[in-house]
Amino acid sequence: MSVFPVAAGMLACQKNSYLRTLKATVVECMENIPVQAGDGGEMSSKKSKKEKKSKSTPAMNRSWNVVLSDTVLFPEGGGQPADFGTIGGIEVFDVQNKNGVPVHSTSAPLNVGDEVDVNVDWGRRWDHMQQHSGQHLVTAKAIELFGYETESWNLGDTISFLDLATAELTSDELSTLESSVNDAITTGHDVTPRWIEPTDPEMEKIRCRGLPEDVTGAVRVLEIDGIDKNLCCGTHVQTTAHLQAIKLLKAEKAKKSTRVYFICGKRLLDYMGDMFSRQQSLTTILTSPPEKHVEEVQDLSKRLRDTDKKCRALGKELGHQCAQSLLMQYRQGVHVLVCHRDAGDIEWMKAVAGEVESEAAGAVVFLTFGDEAAGSDGMFMLCGPADIVKVAGPKAAAIMSGRGGGRGRYQGKVTKLSARKEAIEILTGAMEAGTDASPKSADS
């Protein structure tokens, strides 16, 4: 007897979102072999946005497309990500609706005709149910209170958002909306799916932004008793009480609409737990109670800006002193001018190089900073005659285990400052030999 798959919209997971396991028959199983673009195949190695969001594929990127007689694994749709789980103990890392049929991406093949146990990753499913049902409730209440329709929504990894069709949502409106939503959670309204024909007169009273062109047969209506009726394919909680609580975090301008960020259910508990942990850490670091944290950080920020301003002034003065010292050496006939500091930055090097270059024509200026004694990472800058810099720069960088670049000035990062003396020998040899950047050997 032939077994046919249940069409998306009438799946076991859509009839009972709390169903965690199901026995089903494997109807199809084909290896998903990516075809390079231009090979003439229907599939391409280039991943779609949906595929990029799916769980990491197994080693070697081998996967199989599996169709079942029915499933408890929800295929991505309606803004809700796909479920993860197992089929016959084999990992399922994505589920997509293809031509009305759920196709499961698995890490290994299954035998067509076998009866298998299908299990859903319940933690992921429960989280998605709470966030999706929470979005429906916020959307319904925004319409009821203010007449603001939802234009789109996103179920994020940590925080979700929806876009309301209003240029502004005031803080009072946000507070009123949050209170109304949580009142509906406390009251506990039943949330149930049912199916009606597209020609049913009731369709005119149901919130809907239009049916997809490929929809045939009965459509799924999700009803929050006494609050909302909406066409939806997703999995949802059985009662608003199972949402536990919703926090509307903030509202901000998003083009011509207003984006409202929200979090609900177990996510909210986890979020508050993380916030409290950070608050405890800040209390220890700042040695002040939570109500003083903002004041303390503002004071620290101001002192940091003041200190930074003073450091920049001192750095400028130090750069000037370094430049004057190098220029004094130049006037005494030294033409390889070297300066190193354990603590410095690129701005210090630019300041020194700029002041020295303007007077020490024909000299090579070699500047470095970093903890030379510890042999740690650092930076260097080399400037001077173009032919010398072009040849000697890369060699000096290489001997200090680094790389550089630039026009006029050759600069970069190094990982072996302890070889700075050898780099200076290269520069000295280059100045003595014109463009020959090799250091003088003992027997030359």
Short mmCIF file of C-alpha atoms in Angstrom, two decimals:
data_model
loop_
_atom_site.label_atom_id
_atom_site.label_comp_id
_atom_site.label_asym_id
_atom_site.label_seq_id
_atom_site.Cartn_x
_atom_site.Cartn_y
_atom_site.Cartn_z
CA MET A 1 0.00 0.00 0.00
CA SER A 2 1.33 3.42 -0.96
CA VAL A 3 1.87 5.92 1.84
CA PHE A 4 1.44 9.61 1.11
CA PRO A 5 2.77 12.47 3.23
CA VAL A 6 0.42 14.74 5.15
CA ALA A 7 0.44 18.21 3.62
CA ALA A 8 1.89 21.17 5.51
CA GLY A 9 -0.96 22.86 7.39
CA MET A 10 -2.41 19.56 8.62
CA LEU A 11 0.71 18.14 10.29
CA ALA A 12 0.62 16.42 13.66
CA CYS A 13 2.68 19.27 15.14
CA GLN A 14 0.12 21.78 13.84
CA LYS A 15 -2.82 19.86 15.28
CA ASN A 16 -1.15 19.37 18.67
CA SER A 17 1.86 21.59 19.30
CA TYR A 18 2.54 19.80 22.60
CA LEU A 19 3.14 16.46 20.84
CA ARG A 20 6.80 15.59 21.31
CA THR A 21 7.10 12.23 19.56
CA LEU A 22 5.36 10.38 16.75
CA LYS A 23 5.65 7.13 14.81
CA ALA A 24 5.78 7.78 11.07
CA THR A 25 6.73 6.03 7.85
CA VAL A 26 9.65 7.08 5.66
CA VAL A 27 8.13 7.99 2.28
CA GLU A 28 11.23 9.33 0.49
CA CYS A 29 14.95 9.64 1.19
CA MET A 30 17.38 11.20 -1.26
CA GLU A 31 20.92 12.41 -0.72
CA ASN A 32 21.25 16.14 -1.08
CA ILE A 33 24.18 16.55 -3.47
CA PRO A 34 25.11 20.21 -4.02
CA VAL A 35 25.61 21.08 -7.69
CA GLN A 36 28.03 23.85 -8.59
CA ALA A 37 26.39 26.86 -10.21
CA GLY A 38 26.45 26.47 -13.98
CA ASP A 39 26.41 22.65 -13.90
CA GLY A 40 22.81 22.63 -15.07
CA GLY A 41 21.36 21.05 -11.94
CA GLU A 42 18.42 22.37 -9.98
CA MET A 43 20.40 22.53 -6.75
CA SER A 44 23.28 24.90 -6.14
CA SER A 45 26.17 24.92 -3.72
CA LYS A 46 25.27 28.51 -2.89
CA LYS A 47 23.25 28.50 0.32
CA SER A 48 20.03 30.44 0.71
CA LYS A 49 19.37 32.73 3.68
CA LYS A 50 17.16 30.02 5.20
CA GLU A 51 19.88 27.37 4.83
CA LYS A 52 22.47 29.67 6.41
CA LYS A 53 20.25 30.00 9.51
CA SER A 54 19.78 26.23 9.88
CA LYS A 55 21.79 24.13 12.30
CA SER A 56 25.36 23.31 11.23
CA THR A 57 25.46 20.44 8.76
CA PRO A 58 27.38 17.27 9.62
CA ALA A 59 31.01 16.60 8.71
CA MET A 60 31.74 16.40 4.99
CA ASN A 61 28.52 18.41 4.38
CA ARG A 62 26.62 15.24 3.44
CA SER A 63 22.92 15.38 4.12
CA TRP A 64 19.71 13.64 3.07
CA ASN A 65 16.26 14.98 2.26
CA VAL A 66 13.65 12.87 4.03
CA VAL A 67 9.87 12.95 3.60
CA LEU A 68 7.67 11.27 6.22
CA SER A 69 4.02 10.26 6.32
CA ASP A 70 3.58 12.84 9.12
CA THR A 71 5.82 14.75 11.48
CA VAL A 72 6.12 16.49 14.83
CA LEU A 73 8.93 18.64 13.39
CA PHE A 74 7.66 22.04 12.27
CA PRO A 75 8.96 23.29 8.90
CA GLU A 76 10.14 26.90 8.87
CA GLY A 77 7.28 29.29 8.13
CA GLY A 78 5.28 32.25 9.34
CA GLY A 79 8.39 33.84 10.82
CA GLN A 80 9.05 30.77 12.99
CA PRO A 81 12.35 28.86 12.52
CA ALA A 82 12.37 25.14 11.79
CA ASP A 83 12.38 22.55 14.55
CA PHE A 84 15.38 20.34 15.25
CA GLY A 85 15.15 16.77 16.45
CA THR A 86 15.71 13.16 15.39
CA ILE A 87 14.17 10.59 13.06
CA GLY A 88 14.95 7.03 14.07
CA GLY A 89 17.78 8.40 16.21
CA ILE A 90 19.31 10.30 13.28
CA GLU A 91 19.85 14.05 13.63
CA VAL A 92 17.48 16.46 11.87
CA PHE A 93 19.09 19.89 11.46
CA ASP A 94 16.51 21.62 9.25
CA VAL A 95 12.93 21.24 8.01
CA GLN A 96 11.62 23.17 5.00
CA ASN A 97 8.22 23.32 3.32
CA LYS A 98 8.77 22.37 -0.33
CA ASN A 99 5.65 22.47 -2.52
CA GLY A 100 3.45 21.88 0.51
CA VAL A 101 5.45 18.90 1.82
CA PRO A 102 7.82 19.05 4.85
CA VAL A 103 11.33 17.96 3.85
CA HIS A 104 13.65 17.01 6.71
CA SER A 105 17.42 17.47 6.35
CA THR A 106 19.17 14.60 8.13
CA SER A 107 22.77 13.66 8.85
CA ALA A 108 22.35 10.09 7.57
CA PRO A 109 20.01 8.16 5.25
CA LEU A 110 16.86 6.27 6.27
CA ASN A 111 15.20 3.31 4.60
CA VAL A 112 12.05 4.05 2.64
CA GLY A 113 9.10 2.15 4.12
CA ASP A 114 10.57 1.90 7.63
CA GLU A 115 8.44 2.96 10.58
CA VAL A 116 10.47 5.39 12.68
CA ASP A 117 10.18 7.39 15.87
CA VAL A 118 10.20 11.14 15.24
CA ASN A 119 11.27 13.27 18.23
CA VAL A 120 11.37 17.03 18.54
CA ASP A 121 13.99 19.10 20.39
CA TRP A 122 11.43 20.20 22.97
CA GLY A 123 13.47 23.00 24.52
CA ARG A 124 13.80 24.74 21.14
CA ARG A 125 10.15 24.07 20.24
CA TRP A 126 8.81 25.38 23.56
CA ASP A 127 10.87 28.54 23.22
CA HIS A 128 9.58 29.16 19.70
CA MET A 129 6.00 28.51 20.79
CA GLN A 130 6.25 31.06 23.58
CA GLN A 131 7.83 33.75 21.40
CA HIS A 132 5.41 33.19 18.49
CA SER A 133 2.29 33.16 20.67
CA GLY A 134 3.67 36.19 22.49
CA GLN A 135 3.96 38.03 19.18
CA HIS A 136 0.33 37.21 18.33
CA LEU A 137 -0.81 38.59 21.68
CA VAL A 138 1.22 41.82 21.41
CA THR A 139 -0.01 42.30 17.83
CA ALA A 140 -3.66 41.78 18.82
CA LYS A 141 -3.44 44.16 21.78
CA ALA A 142 -1.69 46.87 19.71
CA ILE A 143 -4.61 46.76 17.28
CA GLU A 144 -7.20 46.70 20.06
CA LEU A 145 -5.69 49.59 22.01
CA PHE A 146 -4.31 51.88 19.30
CA GLY A 147 -5.26 50.46 15.91
CA TYR A 148 -1.59 49.80 15.08
CA GLU A 149 -1.20 46.83 12.72
CA THR A 150 1.91 44.63 12.72
CA GLU A 151 3.78 44.85 9.41
CA SER A 152 6.41 42.18 10.12
CA TRP A 153 8.17 40.41 12.96
CA ASN A 154 11.39 38.54 13.71
CA LEU A 155 11.95 35.67 16.14
CA GLY A 156 15.51 36.35 17.27
CA ASP A 157 17.97 34.11 19.09
CA THR A 158 17.66 36.13 22.29
CA ILE A 159 15.33 39.07 21.68
CA SER A 160 12.48 39.26 19.15
CA PHE A 161 10.82 42.29 17.61
CA LEU A 162 7.78 43.35 15.62
CA ASP A 163 7.24 46.41 13.45
CA LEU A 164 4.06 48.39 14.15
CA ALA A 165 2.49 50.55 11.45
CA THR A 166 2.94 53.81 13.30
CA ALA A 167 5.58 56.49 13.08
CA GLU A 168 5.79 56.66 16.87
CA LEU A 169 4.90 54.65 19.94
CA THR A 170 5.08 56.82 23.03
CA SER A 171 6.47 55.57 26.33
CA ASP A 172 2.96 55.74 27.80
CA GLU A 173 1.61 53.63 24.92
CA LEU A 174 4.41 51.10 25.37
CA SER A 175 3.63 50.85 29.09
CA THR A 176 -0.11 50.51 28.46
CA LEU A 177 0.49 47.83 25.84
CA GLU A 178 2.75 45.83 28.16
CA SER A 179 0.23 45.99 31.00
CA SER A 180 -2.63 44.87 28.77
CA VAL A 181 -0.61 41.96 27.36
CA ASN A 182 0.37 40.71 30.81
CA ASP A 183 -3.21 41.07 32.08
CA ALA A 184 -4.24 38.71 29.26
CA ILE A 185 -1.54 36.26 30.37
CA THR A 186 -2.71 36.37 33.98
CA THR A 187 -6.36 35.87 32.96
CA GLY A 188 -5.46 32.83 30.84
CA HIS A 189 -7.16 32.77 27.43
CA ASP A 190 -7.36 29.52 25.48
CA VAL A 191 -5.23 29.39 22.32
CA THR A 192 -6.57 26.89 19.80
CA PRO A 193 -6.09 26.06 16.11
CA ARG A 194 -8.97 25.14 13.80
CA TRP A 195 -9.48 24.80 10.09
CA ILE A 196 -11.98 26.51 7.78
CA GLU A 197 -12.49 26.69 4.05
CA PRO A 198 -11.19 29.81 2.26
CA THR A 199 -14.75 30.45 1.02
CA ASP A 200 -16.19 30.51 4.56
CA PRO A 201 -17.83 33.92 5.32
CA GLU A 202 -15.90 33.94 8.62
CA MET A 203 -12.74 34.66 6.61
CA GLU A 204 -13.81 38.30 6.38
CA LYS A 205 -13.56 38.61 10.18
CA ILE A 206 -10.19 36.93 10.51
CA ARG A 207 -6.97 38.92 10.60
CA CYS A 208 -5.04 38.01 7.48
CA ARG A 209 -2.64 39.72 5.08
CA GLY A 210 -3.66 37.49 2.20
CA LEU A 211 -3.35 33.80 1.35
CA PRO A 212 -0.31 32.46 -0.52
CA GLU A 213 -1.10 31.53 -4.12
CA ASP A 214 -0.25 27.84 -3.59
CA VAL A 215 -2.70 27.34 -0.69
CA THR A 216 -5.44 24.82 -1.44
CA GLY A 217 -8.09 23.32 0.82
CA ALA A 218 -8.83 24.28 4.41
CA VAL A 219 -6.79 27.03 6.07
CA ARG A 220 -5.57 27.05 9.67
CA VAL A 221 -6.97 29.67 12.03
CA LEU A 222 -5.31 30.36 15.37
CA GLU A 223 -7.70 31.84 17.92
CA ILE A 224 -6.87 33.47 21.22
CA ASP A 225 -10.24 33.25 22.93
CA GLY A 226 -11.91 36.65 23.16
CA ILE A 227 -8.85 38.47 21.81
CA ASP A 228 -7.77 37.48 18.30
CA LYS A 229 -8.36 35.31 15.23
CA ASN A 230 -5.53 35.02 12.76
CA LEU A 231 -4.40 32.73 9.96
CA CYS A 232 -1.16 31.06 11.08
CA CYS A 233 0.77 27.85 10.36
CA GLY A 234 3.00 27.99 13.44
CA THR A 235 3.09 26.05 16.70
CA HIS A 236 1.59 27.80 19.73
CA VAL A 237 0.91 27.44 23.45
CA GLN A 238 -2.50 26.15 24.56
CA THR A 239 -3.24 29.11 26.80
CA THR A 240 -1.86 32.60 27.24
CA ALA A 241 -1.00 31.58 30.82
CA HIS A 242 1.78 29.41 29.37
CA LEU A 243 3.52 32.56 28.16
CA GLN A 244 4.32 33.27 31.84
CA ALA A 245 5.13 36.97 31.21
CA ILE A 246 6.12 39.38 28.44
CA LYS A 247 8.51 42.29 28.70
CA LEU A 248 8.44 45.00 26.03
CA LEU A 249 12.05 46.14 26.21
CA LYS A 250 11.98 49.24 24.02
CA ALA A 251 10.45 50.90 20.97
CA GLU A 252 12.49 52.64 18.30
CA LYS A 253 12.02 54.24 14.90
CA ALA A 254 12.37 51.84 11.94
CA LYS A 255 11.86 53.71 8.66
CA LYS A 256 8.13 54.60 8.61
CA SER A 257 7.19 52.15 11.37
CA THR A 258 8.07 51.56 15.02
CA ARG A 259 10.05 48.49 16.08
CA VAL A 260 9.07 46.99 19.43
CA TYR A 261 11.54 44.58 21.04
CA PHE A 262 10.10 41.93 23.33
CA ILE A 263 10.98 38.78 25.24
CA CYS A 264 8.73 36.31 27.00
CA GLY A 265 8.41 33.00 28.83
CA LYS A 266 11.48 31.06 29.89
CA ARG A 267 13.67 33.42 27.84
CA LEU A 268 12.60 36.24 30.13
CA LEU A 269 13.60 34.27 33.22
CA ASP A 270 16.99 33.46 31.69
CA TYR A 271 17.42 37.07 30.58
CA MET A 272 16.66 38.40 34.07
CA GLY A 273 19.01 35.83 35.61
CA ASP A 274 21.85 36.98 33.34
CA MET A 275 21.11 40.63 34.12
CA PHE A 276 21.16 39.96 37.87
CA SER A 277 24.47 38.12 37.56
CA ARG A 278 25.98 41.10 35.71
CA GLN A 279 24.51 43.44 38.32
CA GLN A 280 26.20 41.48 41.11
CA SER A 281 29.52 41.64 39.28
CA LEU A 282 29.21 45.40 38.79
CA THR A 283 28.32 45.83 42.47
CA THR A 284 31.59 44.12 43.38
CA ILE A 285 33.67 46.04 40.82
CA LEU A 286 32.17 49.47 41.55
CA THR A 287 31.78 48.84 45.31
CA SER A 288 28.40 50.52 45.18
CA PRO A 289 24.75 49.36 45.26
CA PRO A 290 22.84 48.80 41.97
CA GLU A 291 20.95 52.09 42.22
CA LYS A 292 24.31 53.90 42.11
CA HIS A 293 25.78 51.99 39.13
CA VAL A 294 24.81 54.50 36.44
CA GLU A 295 26.12 57.42 38.48
CA GLU A 296 29.39 55.58 39.19
CA VAL A 297 29.94 54.62 35.54
CA GLN A 298 29.18 58.17 34.37
CA ASP A 299 31.75 59.49 36.84
CA LEU A 300 34.33 56.91 35.72
CA SER A 301 33.65 57.76 32.08
CA LYS A 302 34.21 61.47 32.73
CA ARG A 303 37.45 60.79 34.58
CA LEU A 304 38.60 58.50 31.77
CA ARG A 305 37.96 61.22 29.18
CA ASP A 306 39.84 63.75 31.27
CA THR A 307 42.75 61.33 31.74
CA ASP A 308 42.79 60.53 28.04
CA LYS A 309 42.93 64.23 27.21
CA LYS A 310 45.88 64.70 29.56
CA CYS A 311 47.64 61.64 28.14
CA ARG A 312 47.27 62.95 24.60
CA ALA A 313 48.78 66.26 25.66
CA LEU A 314 51.67 64.49 27.40
CA GLY A 315 52.12 62.20 24.39
CA LYS A 316 52.33 65.20 22.11
CA GLU A 317 54.92 66.79 24.38
CA LEU A 318 56.87 63.51 24.57
CA GLY A 319 56.77 63.17 20.79
CA HIS A 320 58.20 66.63 20.45
CA GLN A 321 61.02 65.78 22.90
CA CYS A 322 61.81 62.54 21.00
CA ALA A 323 61.86 64.44 17.70
CA GLN A 324 64.17 67.10 19.08
CA SER A 325 66.53 64.44 20.41
CA LEU A 326 66.65 62.76 17.00
CA LEU A 327 67.21 66.07 15.23
CA MET A 328 70.13 66.82 17.56
CA GLN A 329 71.70 63.49 16.54
CA TYR A 330 71.09 64.37 12.89
CA ARG A 331 72.89 67.68 13.28
CA GLN A 332 75.82 65.72 14.73
CA GLY A 333 76.03 63.61 11.56
CA VAL A 334 73.89 60.59 12.46
CA HIS A 335 71.74 59.50 9.51
CA VAL A 336 69.98 56.43 10.97
CA LEU A 337 67.74 57.95 13.63
CA VAL A 338 66.27 55.40 16.06
CA CYS A 339 63.77 55.80 18.87
CA HIS A 340 61.98 53.12 20.89
CA ARG A 341 59.39 53.28 23.66
CA ASP A 342 57.86 50.46 25.67
CA ALA A 343 54.55 52.35 25.69
CA GLY A 344 53.46 54.23 22.60
CA ASP A 345 50.93 54.34 19.82
CA ILE A 346 50.68 55.06 16.13
CA GLU A 347 49.87 58.71 16.80
CA TRP A 348 53.14 59.10 18.72
CA MET A 349 55.08 57.65 15.79
CA LYS A 350 53.30 59.90 13.28
CA ALA A 351 54.03 62.99 15.39
CA VAL A 352 57.75 62.15 15.74
CA ALA A 353 58.16 61.19 12.08
CA GLY A 354 56.38 64.31 10.88
CA GLU A 355 58.57 66.66 12.89
CA VAL A 356 61.86 64.91 12.03
CA GLU A 357 61.12 64.47 8.31
CA SER A 358 60.59 68.18 7.85
CA GLU A 359 64.23 68.91 8.78
CA ALA A 360 66.27 65.70 8.52
CA ALA A 361 66.27 65.31 4.75
CA GLY A 362 68.07 62.17 3.59
CA ALA A 363 68.03 60.47 7.00
CA VAL A 364 66.30 57.19 7.83
CA VAL A 365 63.94 57.39 10.81
CA PHE A 366 63.15 54.08 12.56
CA LEU A 367 60.52 54.19 15.33
CA THR A 368 59.22 51.26 17.40
CA PHE A 369 57.09 50.68 20.46
CA GLY A 370 56.33 47.61 22.57
CA ASP A 371 57.88 45.69 25.47
CA GLU A 372 61.22 44.78 23.92
CA ALA A 373 62.46 42.97 27.01
CA ALA A 374 59.54 40.55 27.00
CA GLY A 375 59.90 39.93 23.28
CA SER A 376 56.26 40.81 22.81
CA ASP A 377 54.33 42.18 19.85
CA GLY A 378 54.87 45.76 18.79
CA MET A 379 54.75 48.21 15.91
CA PHE A 380 57.32 49.94 13.78
CA MET A 381 57.52 52.85 11.37
CA LEU A 382 60.24 53.56 8.84
CA CYS A 383 60.59 56.71 6.78
CA GLY A 384 63.32 58.38 4.77
CA PRO A 385 64.68 58.15 1.21
CA ALA A 386 62.13 56.29 -0.91
CA ASP A 387 64.65 53.84 -2.43
CA ILE A 388 66.05 52.92 0.98
CA VAL A 389 62.61 52.50 2.56
CA LYS A 390 61.33 50.40 -0.35
CA VAL A 391 64.17 47.88 -0.11
CA ALA A 392 65.08 47.92 3.58
CA GLY A 393 61.53 48.19 4.97
CA PRO A 394 60.35 44.64 4.10
CA LYS A 395 63.67 43.14 5.25
CA ALA A 396 63.55 44.93 8.59
CA ALA A 397 59.95 43.83 9.05
CA ALA A 398 60.78 40.22 8.18
CA ILE A 399 63.67 39.96 10.62
CA MET A 400 61.30 41.14 13.39
CA SER A 401 58.72 38.56 12.26
CA GLY A 402 56.28 41.10 10.95
CA ARG A 403 54.81 42.67 7.87
CA GLY A 404 54.38 46.24 6.75
CA GLY A 405 53.17 48.50 4.03
CA GLY A 406 52.35 52.04 3.09
CA ARG A 407 53.48 54.79 0.77
CA GLY A 408 56.26 57.14 1.87
CA ARG A 409 56.23 55.65 5.35
CA TYR A 410 56.58 51.91 5.80
CA GLN A 411 54.86 50.65 8.94
CA GLY A 412 53.32 47.53 10.42
CA LYS A 413 53.08 45.05 13.27
CA VAL A 414 55.87 42.74 14.45
CA THR A 415 56.02 39.80 16.87
CA LYS A 416 59.76 39.78 17.59
CA LEU A 417 60.86 43.15 18.92
CA SER A 418 63.93 41.47 20.38
CA ALA A 419 65.34 41.49 16.82
CA ARG A 420 65.19 45.28 16.67
CA LYS A 421 69.01 45.60 16.77
CA GLU A 422 69.34 43.35 13.70
CA ALA A 423 66.78 45.52 11.92
CA ILE A 424 68.84 48.60 12.73
CA GLU A 425 71.91 46.89 11.25
CA ILE A 426 69.95 46.32 8.02
CA LEU A 427 69.02 50.01 7.88
CA THR A 428 72.58 51.10 8.65
CA GLY A 429 73.92 48.81 5.94
CA ALA A 430 71.35 50.16 3.48
CA MET A 431 72.38 53.75 4.19
CA GLU A 432 76.07 52.88 3.75
CA ALA A 433 75.54 50.90 0.54
CA GLY A 434 72.88 53.04 -1.09
CA THR A 435 70.12 50.59 -2.11
CA ASP A 436 71.90 47.39 -1.04
CA ALA A 437 69.90 46.49 2.06
CA SER A 438 72.08 43.56 3.18
CA PRO A 439 74.07 44.14 6.41
CA LYS A 440 77.88 44.08 6.08
CA SER A 441 79.27 40.62 6.76
CA ALA A 442 82.44 39.97 8.69
CA ASP A 443 84.48 38.87 5.65
CA SER A 444 83.18 41.42 3.13
#
